[in-house]
mmCIF file with all atom_site columns, C-alpha atoms in Angstrom:
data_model
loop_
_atom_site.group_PDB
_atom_site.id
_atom_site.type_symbol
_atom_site.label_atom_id
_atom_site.label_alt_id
_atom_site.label_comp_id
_atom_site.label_asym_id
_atom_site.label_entity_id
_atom_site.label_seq_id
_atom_site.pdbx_PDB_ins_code
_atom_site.Cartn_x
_atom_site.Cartn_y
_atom_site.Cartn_z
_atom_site.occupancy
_atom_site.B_iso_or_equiv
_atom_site.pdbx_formal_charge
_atom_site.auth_seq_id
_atom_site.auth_comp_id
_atom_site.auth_asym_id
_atom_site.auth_atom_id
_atom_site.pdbx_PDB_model_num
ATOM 1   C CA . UNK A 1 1   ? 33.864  -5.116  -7.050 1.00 72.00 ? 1   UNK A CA 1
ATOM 2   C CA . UNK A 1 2   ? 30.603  -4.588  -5.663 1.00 83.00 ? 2   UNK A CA 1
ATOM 3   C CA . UNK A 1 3   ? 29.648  -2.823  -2.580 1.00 87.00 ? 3   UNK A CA 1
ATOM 4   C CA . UNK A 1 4   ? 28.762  -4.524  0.596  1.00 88.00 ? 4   UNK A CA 1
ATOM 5   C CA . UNK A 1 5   ? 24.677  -5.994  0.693  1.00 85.00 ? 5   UNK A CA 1
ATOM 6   C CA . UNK A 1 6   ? 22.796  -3.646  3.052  1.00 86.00 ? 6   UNK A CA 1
ATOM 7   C CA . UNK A 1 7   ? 21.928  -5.143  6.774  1.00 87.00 ? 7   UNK A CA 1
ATOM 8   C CA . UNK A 1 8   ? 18.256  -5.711  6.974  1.00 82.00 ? 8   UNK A CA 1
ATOM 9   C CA . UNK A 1 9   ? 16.245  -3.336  9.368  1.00 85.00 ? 9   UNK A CA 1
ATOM 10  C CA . UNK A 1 10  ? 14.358  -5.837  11.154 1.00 88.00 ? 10  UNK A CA 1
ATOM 11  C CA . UNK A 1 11  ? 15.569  -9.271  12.424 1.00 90.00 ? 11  UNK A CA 1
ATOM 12  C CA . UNK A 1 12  ? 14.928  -12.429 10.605 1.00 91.00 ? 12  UNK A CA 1
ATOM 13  C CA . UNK A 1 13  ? 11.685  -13.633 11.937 1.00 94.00 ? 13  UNK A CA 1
ATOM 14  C CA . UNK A 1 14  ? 9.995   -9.872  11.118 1.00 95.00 ? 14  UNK A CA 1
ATOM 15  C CA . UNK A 1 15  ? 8.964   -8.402  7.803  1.00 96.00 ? 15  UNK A CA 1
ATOM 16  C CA . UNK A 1 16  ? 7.355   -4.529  7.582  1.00 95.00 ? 16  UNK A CA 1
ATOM 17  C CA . UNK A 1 17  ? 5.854   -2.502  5.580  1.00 97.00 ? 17  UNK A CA 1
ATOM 18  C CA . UNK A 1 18  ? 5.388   1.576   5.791  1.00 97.00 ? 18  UNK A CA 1
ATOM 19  C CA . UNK A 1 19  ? 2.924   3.959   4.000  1.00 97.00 ? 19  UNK A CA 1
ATOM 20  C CA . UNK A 1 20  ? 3.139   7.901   3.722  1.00 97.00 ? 20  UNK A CA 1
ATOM 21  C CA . UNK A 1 21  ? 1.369   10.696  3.166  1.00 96.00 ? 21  UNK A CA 1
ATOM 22  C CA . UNK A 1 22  ? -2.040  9.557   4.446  1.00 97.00 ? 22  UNK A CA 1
ATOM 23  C CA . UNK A 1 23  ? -4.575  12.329  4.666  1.00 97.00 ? 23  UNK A CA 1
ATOM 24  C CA . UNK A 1 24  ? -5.429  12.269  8.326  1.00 97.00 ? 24  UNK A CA 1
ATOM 25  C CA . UNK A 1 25  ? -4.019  13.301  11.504 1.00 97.00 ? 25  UNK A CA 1
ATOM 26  C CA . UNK A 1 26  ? -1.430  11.609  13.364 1.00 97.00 ? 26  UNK A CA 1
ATOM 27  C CA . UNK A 1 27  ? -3.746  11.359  16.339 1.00 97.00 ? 27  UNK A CA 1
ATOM 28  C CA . UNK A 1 28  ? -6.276  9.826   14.666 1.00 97.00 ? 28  UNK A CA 1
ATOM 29  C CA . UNK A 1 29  ? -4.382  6.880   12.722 1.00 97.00 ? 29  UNK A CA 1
ATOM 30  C CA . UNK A 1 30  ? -3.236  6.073   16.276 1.00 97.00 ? 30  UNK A CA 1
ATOM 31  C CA . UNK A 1 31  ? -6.237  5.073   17.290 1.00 97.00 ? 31  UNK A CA 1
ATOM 32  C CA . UNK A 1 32  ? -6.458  2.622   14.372 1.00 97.00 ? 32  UNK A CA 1
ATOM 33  C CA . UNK A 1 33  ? -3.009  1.709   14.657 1.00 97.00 ? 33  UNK A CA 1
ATOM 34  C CA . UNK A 1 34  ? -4.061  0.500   18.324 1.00 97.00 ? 34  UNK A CA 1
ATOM 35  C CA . UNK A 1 35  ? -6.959  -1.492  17.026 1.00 96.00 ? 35  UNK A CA 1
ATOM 36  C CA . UNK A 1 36  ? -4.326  -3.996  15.756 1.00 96.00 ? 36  UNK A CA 1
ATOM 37  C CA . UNK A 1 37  ? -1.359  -3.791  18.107 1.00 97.00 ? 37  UNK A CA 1
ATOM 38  C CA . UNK A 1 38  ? -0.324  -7.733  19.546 1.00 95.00 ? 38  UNK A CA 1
ATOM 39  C CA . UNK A 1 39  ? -3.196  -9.333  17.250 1.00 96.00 ? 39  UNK A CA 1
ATOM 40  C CA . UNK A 1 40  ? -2.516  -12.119 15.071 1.00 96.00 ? 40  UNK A CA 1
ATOM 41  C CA . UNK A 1 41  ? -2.635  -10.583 11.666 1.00 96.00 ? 41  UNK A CA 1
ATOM 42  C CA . UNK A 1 42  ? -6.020  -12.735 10.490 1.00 97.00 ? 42  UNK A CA 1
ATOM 43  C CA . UNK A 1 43  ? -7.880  -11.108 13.476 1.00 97.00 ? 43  UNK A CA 1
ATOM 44  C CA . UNK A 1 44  ? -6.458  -7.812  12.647 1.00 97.00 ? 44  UNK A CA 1
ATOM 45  C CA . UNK A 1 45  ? -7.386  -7.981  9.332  1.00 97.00 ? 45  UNK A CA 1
ATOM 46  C CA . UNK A 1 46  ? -11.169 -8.942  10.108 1.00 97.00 ? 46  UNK A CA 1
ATOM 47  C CA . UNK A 1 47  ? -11.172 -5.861  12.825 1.00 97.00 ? 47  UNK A CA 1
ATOM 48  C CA . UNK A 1 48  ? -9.915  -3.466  10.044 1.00 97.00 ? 48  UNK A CA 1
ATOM 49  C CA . UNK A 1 49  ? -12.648 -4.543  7.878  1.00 97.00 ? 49  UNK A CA 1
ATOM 50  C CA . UNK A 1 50  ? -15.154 -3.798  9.900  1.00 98.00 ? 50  UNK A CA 1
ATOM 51  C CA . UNK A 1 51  ? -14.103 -0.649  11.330 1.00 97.00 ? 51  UNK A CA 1
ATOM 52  C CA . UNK A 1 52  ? -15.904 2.285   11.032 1.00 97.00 ? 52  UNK A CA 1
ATOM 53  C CA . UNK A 1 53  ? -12.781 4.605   10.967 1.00 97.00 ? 53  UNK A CA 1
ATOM 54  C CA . UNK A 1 54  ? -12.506 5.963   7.177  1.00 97.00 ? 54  UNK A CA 1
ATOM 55  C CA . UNK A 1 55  ? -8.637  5.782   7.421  1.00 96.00 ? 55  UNK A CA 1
ATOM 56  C CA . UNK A 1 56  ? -9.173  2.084   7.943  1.00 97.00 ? 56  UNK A CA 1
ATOM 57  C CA . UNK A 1 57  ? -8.793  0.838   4.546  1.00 97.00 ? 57  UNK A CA 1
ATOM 58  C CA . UNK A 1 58  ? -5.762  2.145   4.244  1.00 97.00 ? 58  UNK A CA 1
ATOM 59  C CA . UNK A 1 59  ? -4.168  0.653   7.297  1.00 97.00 ? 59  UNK A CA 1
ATOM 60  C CA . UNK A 1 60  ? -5.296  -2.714  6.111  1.00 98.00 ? 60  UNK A CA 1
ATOM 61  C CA . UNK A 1 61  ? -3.712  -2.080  2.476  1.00 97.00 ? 61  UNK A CA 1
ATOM 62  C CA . UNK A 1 62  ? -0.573  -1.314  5.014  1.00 97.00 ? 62  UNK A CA 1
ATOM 63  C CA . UNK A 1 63  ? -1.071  -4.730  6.770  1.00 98.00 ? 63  UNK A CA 1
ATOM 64  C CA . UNK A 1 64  ? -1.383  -6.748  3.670  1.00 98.00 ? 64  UNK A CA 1
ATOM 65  C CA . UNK A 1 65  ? 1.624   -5.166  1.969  1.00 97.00 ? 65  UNK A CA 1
ATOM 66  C CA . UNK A 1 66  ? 3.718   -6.246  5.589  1.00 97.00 ? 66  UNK A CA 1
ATOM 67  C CA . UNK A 1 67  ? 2.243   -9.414  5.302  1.00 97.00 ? 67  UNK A CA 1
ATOM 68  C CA . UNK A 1 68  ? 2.733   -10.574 1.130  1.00 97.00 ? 68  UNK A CA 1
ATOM 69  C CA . UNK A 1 69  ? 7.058   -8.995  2.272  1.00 95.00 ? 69  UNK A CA 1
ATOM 70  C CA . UNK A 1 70  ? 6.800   -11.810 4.590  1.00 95.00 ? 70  UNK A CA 1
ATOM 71  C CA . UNK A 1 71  ? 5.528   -14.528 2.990  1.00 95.00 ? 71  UNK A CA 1
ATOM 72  C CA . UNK A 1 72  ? 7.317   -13.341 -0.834 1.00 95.00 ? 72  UNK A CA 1
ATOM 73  C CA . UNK A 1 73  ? 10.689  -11.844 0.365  1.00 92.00 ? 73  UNK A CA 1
ATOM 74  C CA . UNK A 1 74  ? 11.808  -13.221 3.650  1.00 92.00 ? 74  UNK A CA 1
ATOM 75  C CA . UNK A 1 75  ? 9.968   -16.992 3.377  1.00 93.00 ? 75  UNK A CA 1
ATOM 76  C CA . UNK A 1 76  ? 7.955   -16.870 6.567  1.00 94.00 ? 76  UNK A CA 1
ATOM 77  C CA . UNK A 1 77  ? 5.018   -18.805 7.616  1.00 94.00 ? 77  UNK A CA 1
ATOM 78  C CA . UNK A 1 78  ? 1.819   -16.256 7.059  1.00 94.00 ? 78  UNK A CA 1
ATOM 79  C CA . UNK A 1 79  ? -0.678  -18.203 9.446  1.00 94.00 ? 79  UNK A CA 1
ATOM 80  C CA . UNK A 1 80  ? 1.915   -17.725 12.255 1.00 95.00 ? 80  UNK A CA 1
ATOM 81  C CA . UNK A 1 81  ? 2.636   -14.193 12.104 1.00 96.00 ? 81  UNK A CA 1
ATOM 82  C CA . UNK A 1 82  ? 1.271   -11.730 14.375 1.00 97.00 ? 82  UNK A CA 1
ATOM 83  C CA . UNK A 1 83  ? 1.432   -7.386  14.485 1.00 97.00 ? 83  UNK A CA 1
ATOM 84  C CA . UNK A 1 84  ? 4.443   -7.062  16.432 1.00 96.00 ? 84  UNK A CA 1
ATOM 85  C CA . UNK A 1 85  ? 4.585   -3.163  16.082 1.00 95.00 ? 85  UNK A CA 1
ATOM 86  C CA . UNK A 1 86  ? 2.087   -0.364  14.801 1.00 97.00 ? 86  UNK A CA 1
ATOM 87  C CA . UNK A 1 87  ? 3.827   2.919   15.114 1.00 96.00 ? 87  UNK A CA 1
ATOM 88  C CA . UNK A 1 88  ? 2.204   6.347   13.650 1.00 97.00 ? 88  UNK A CA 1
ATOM 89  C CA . UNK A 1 89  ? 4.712   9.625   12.887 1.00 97.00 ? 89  UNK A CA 1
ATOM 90  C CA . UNK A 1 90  ? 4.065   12.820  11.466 1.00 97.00 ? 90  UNK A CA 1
ATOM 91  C CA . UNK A 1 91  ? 4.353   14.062  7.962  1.00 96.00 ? 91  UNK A CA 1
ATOM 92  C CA . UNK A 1 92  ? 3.945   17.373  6.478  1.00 96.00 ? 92  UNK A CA 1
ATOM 93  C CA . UNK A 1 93  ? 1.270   20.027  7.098  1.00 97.00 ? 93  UNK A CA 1
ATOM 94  C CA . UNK A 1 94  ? -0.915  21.773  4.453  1.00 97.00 ? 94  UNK A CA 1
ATOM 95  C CA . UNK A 1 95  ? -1.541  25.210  5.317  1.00 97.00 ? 95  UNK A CA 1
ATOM 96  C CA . UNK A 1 96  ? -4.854  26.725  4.628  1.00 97.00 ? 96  UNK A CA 1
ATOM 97  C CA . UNK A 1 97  ? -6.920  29.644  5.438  1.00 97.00 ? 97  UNK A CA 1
ATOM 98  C CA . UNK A 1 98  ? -10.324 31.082  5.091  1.00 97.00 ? 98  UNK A CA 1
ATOM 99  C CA . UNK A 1 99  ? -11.200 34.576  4.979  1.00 97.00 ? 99  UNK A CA 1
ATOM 100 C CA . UNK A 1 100 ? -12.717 35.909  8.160  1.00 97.00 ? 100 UNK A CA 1
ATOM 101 C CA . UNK A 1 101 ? -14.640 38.740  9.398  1.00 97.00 ? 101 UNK A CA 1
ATOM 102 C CA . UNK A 1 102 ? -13.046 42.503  10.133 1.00 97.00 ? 102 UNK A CA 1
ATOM 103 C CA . UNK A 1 103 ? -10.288 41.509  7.765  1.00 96.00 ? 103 UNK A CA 1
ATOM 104 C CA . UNK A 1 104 ? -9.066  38.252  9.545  1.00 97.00 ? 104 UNK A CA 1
ATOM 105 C CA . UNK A 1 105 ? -7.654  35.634  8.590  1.00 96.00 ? 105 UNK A CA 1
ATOM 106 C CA . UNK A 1 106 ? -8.967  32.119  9.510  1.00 97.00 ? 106 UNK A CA 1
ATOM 107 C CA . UNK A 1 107 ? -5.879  29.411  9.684  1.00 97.00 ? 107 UNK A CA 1
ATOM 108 C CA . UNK A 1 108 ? -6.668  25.907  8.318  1.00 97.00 ? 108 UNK A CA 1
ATOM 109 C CA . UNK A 1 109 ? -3.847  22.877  9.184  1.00 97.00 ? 109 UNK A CA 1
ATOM 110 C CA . UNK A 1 110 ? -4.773  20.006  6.804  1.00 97.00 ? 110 UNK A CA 1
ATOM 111 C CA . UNK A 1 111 ? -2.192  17.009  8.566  1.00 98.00 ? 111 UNK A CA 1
ATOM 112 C CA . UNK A 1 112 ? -0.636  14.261  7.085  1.00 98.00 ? 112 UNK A CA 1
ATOM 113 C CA . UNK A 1 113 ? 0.763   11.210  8.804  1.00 98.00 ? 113 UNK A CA 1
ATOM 114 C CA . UNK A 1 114 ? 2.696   7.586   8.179  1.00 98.00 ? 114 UNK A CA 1
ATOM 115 C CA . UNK A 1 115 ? 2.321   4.551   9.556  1.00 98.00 ? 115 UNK A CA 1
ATOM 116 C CA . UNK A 1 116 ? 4.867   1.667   9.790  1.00 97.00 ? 116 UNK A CA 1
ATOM 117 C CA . UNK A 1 117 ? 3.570   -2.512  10.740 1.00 98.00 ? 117 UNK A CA 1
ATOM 118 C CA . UNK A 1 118 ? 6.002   -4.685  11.533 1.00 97.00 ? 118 UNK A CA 1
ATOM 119 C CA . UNK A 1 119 ? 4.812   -8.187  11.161 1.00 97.00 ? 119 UNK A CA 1
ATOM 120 C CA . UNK A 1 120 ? 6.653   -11.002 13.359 1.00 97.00 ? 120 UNK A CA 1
ATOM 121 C CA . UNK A 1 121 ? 6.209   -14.502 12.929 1.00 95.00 ? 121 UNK A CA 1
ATOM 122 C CA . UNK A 1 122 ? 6.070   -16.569 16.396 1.00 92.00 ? 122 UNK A CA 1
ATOM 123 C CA . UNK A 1 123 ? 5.843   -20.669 16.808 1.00 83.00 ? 123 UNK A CA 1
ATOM 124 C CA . UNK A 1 124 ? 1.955   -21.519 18.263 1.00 72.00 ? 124 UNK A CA 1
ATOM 125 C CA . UNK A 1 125 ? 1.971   -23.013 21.574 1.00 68.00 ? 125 UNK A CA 1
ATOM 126 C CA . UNK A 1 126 ? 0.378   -26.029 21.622 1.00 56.00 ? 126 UNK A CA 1
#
């Protein structure tokens, strides 16, 4: 006797993929995350590439990992899927500090965050 498969997260016409412990601030990774928000994923790729944002490269190693579950493990069509959600959460804080003059003490908050894409693939309208 086995136990029961696991329901999947996300319906059948989505795939995602998430990624931890980036080194950059929550606030900061949104503003990538809302580069590629509604975009089909070939345009979103293209506007990741060319971003200036250092964090960038990461995101896009997110996007590609969302899009290689969809087209390996769920069997969907890659040239009609599109970024159906970008969302951006906290993850733990490094606490630093610096000495500081008169015997202070300087705090430094090094921030971590995650992001999770969910790819969804939608029929073109012709």
């Amino acid at each position: 006797m086995s136990k029961d498969k696991n329901p999947r997260r996300v319906a059948d016409n989505e795939a995602m993929a998430k990624l931890r412990m980036l080194r950059t601030s929550p606030q900061k990774l949104n503003l990538v995350a809302g580069l590629i928000r509604g975009k089909k994923v070939e345009q979103a790729l293209t506007d990741l590439t060319f971003s200036k944002k250092r964090i960038s490269d990461d995101v896009k190693k997110c996007l590609q990992s969302a899009i290689a579950n969809a087209e390996n493990n769920h069997n969907l069509d890659v040239d009609e899927l599109v970024v159906a959600e970008a969302y951006v959460g906290k993850n733990l804080t490094m606490k630093r500090g610096r000495p500081r003059a008169r015997g202070r003490f300087g705090k430094i908050i090094k921030p971590f965050a995650e992001i999770t894409i969910k790819v969804r693939q939608v029929e073109e309208q012709s």
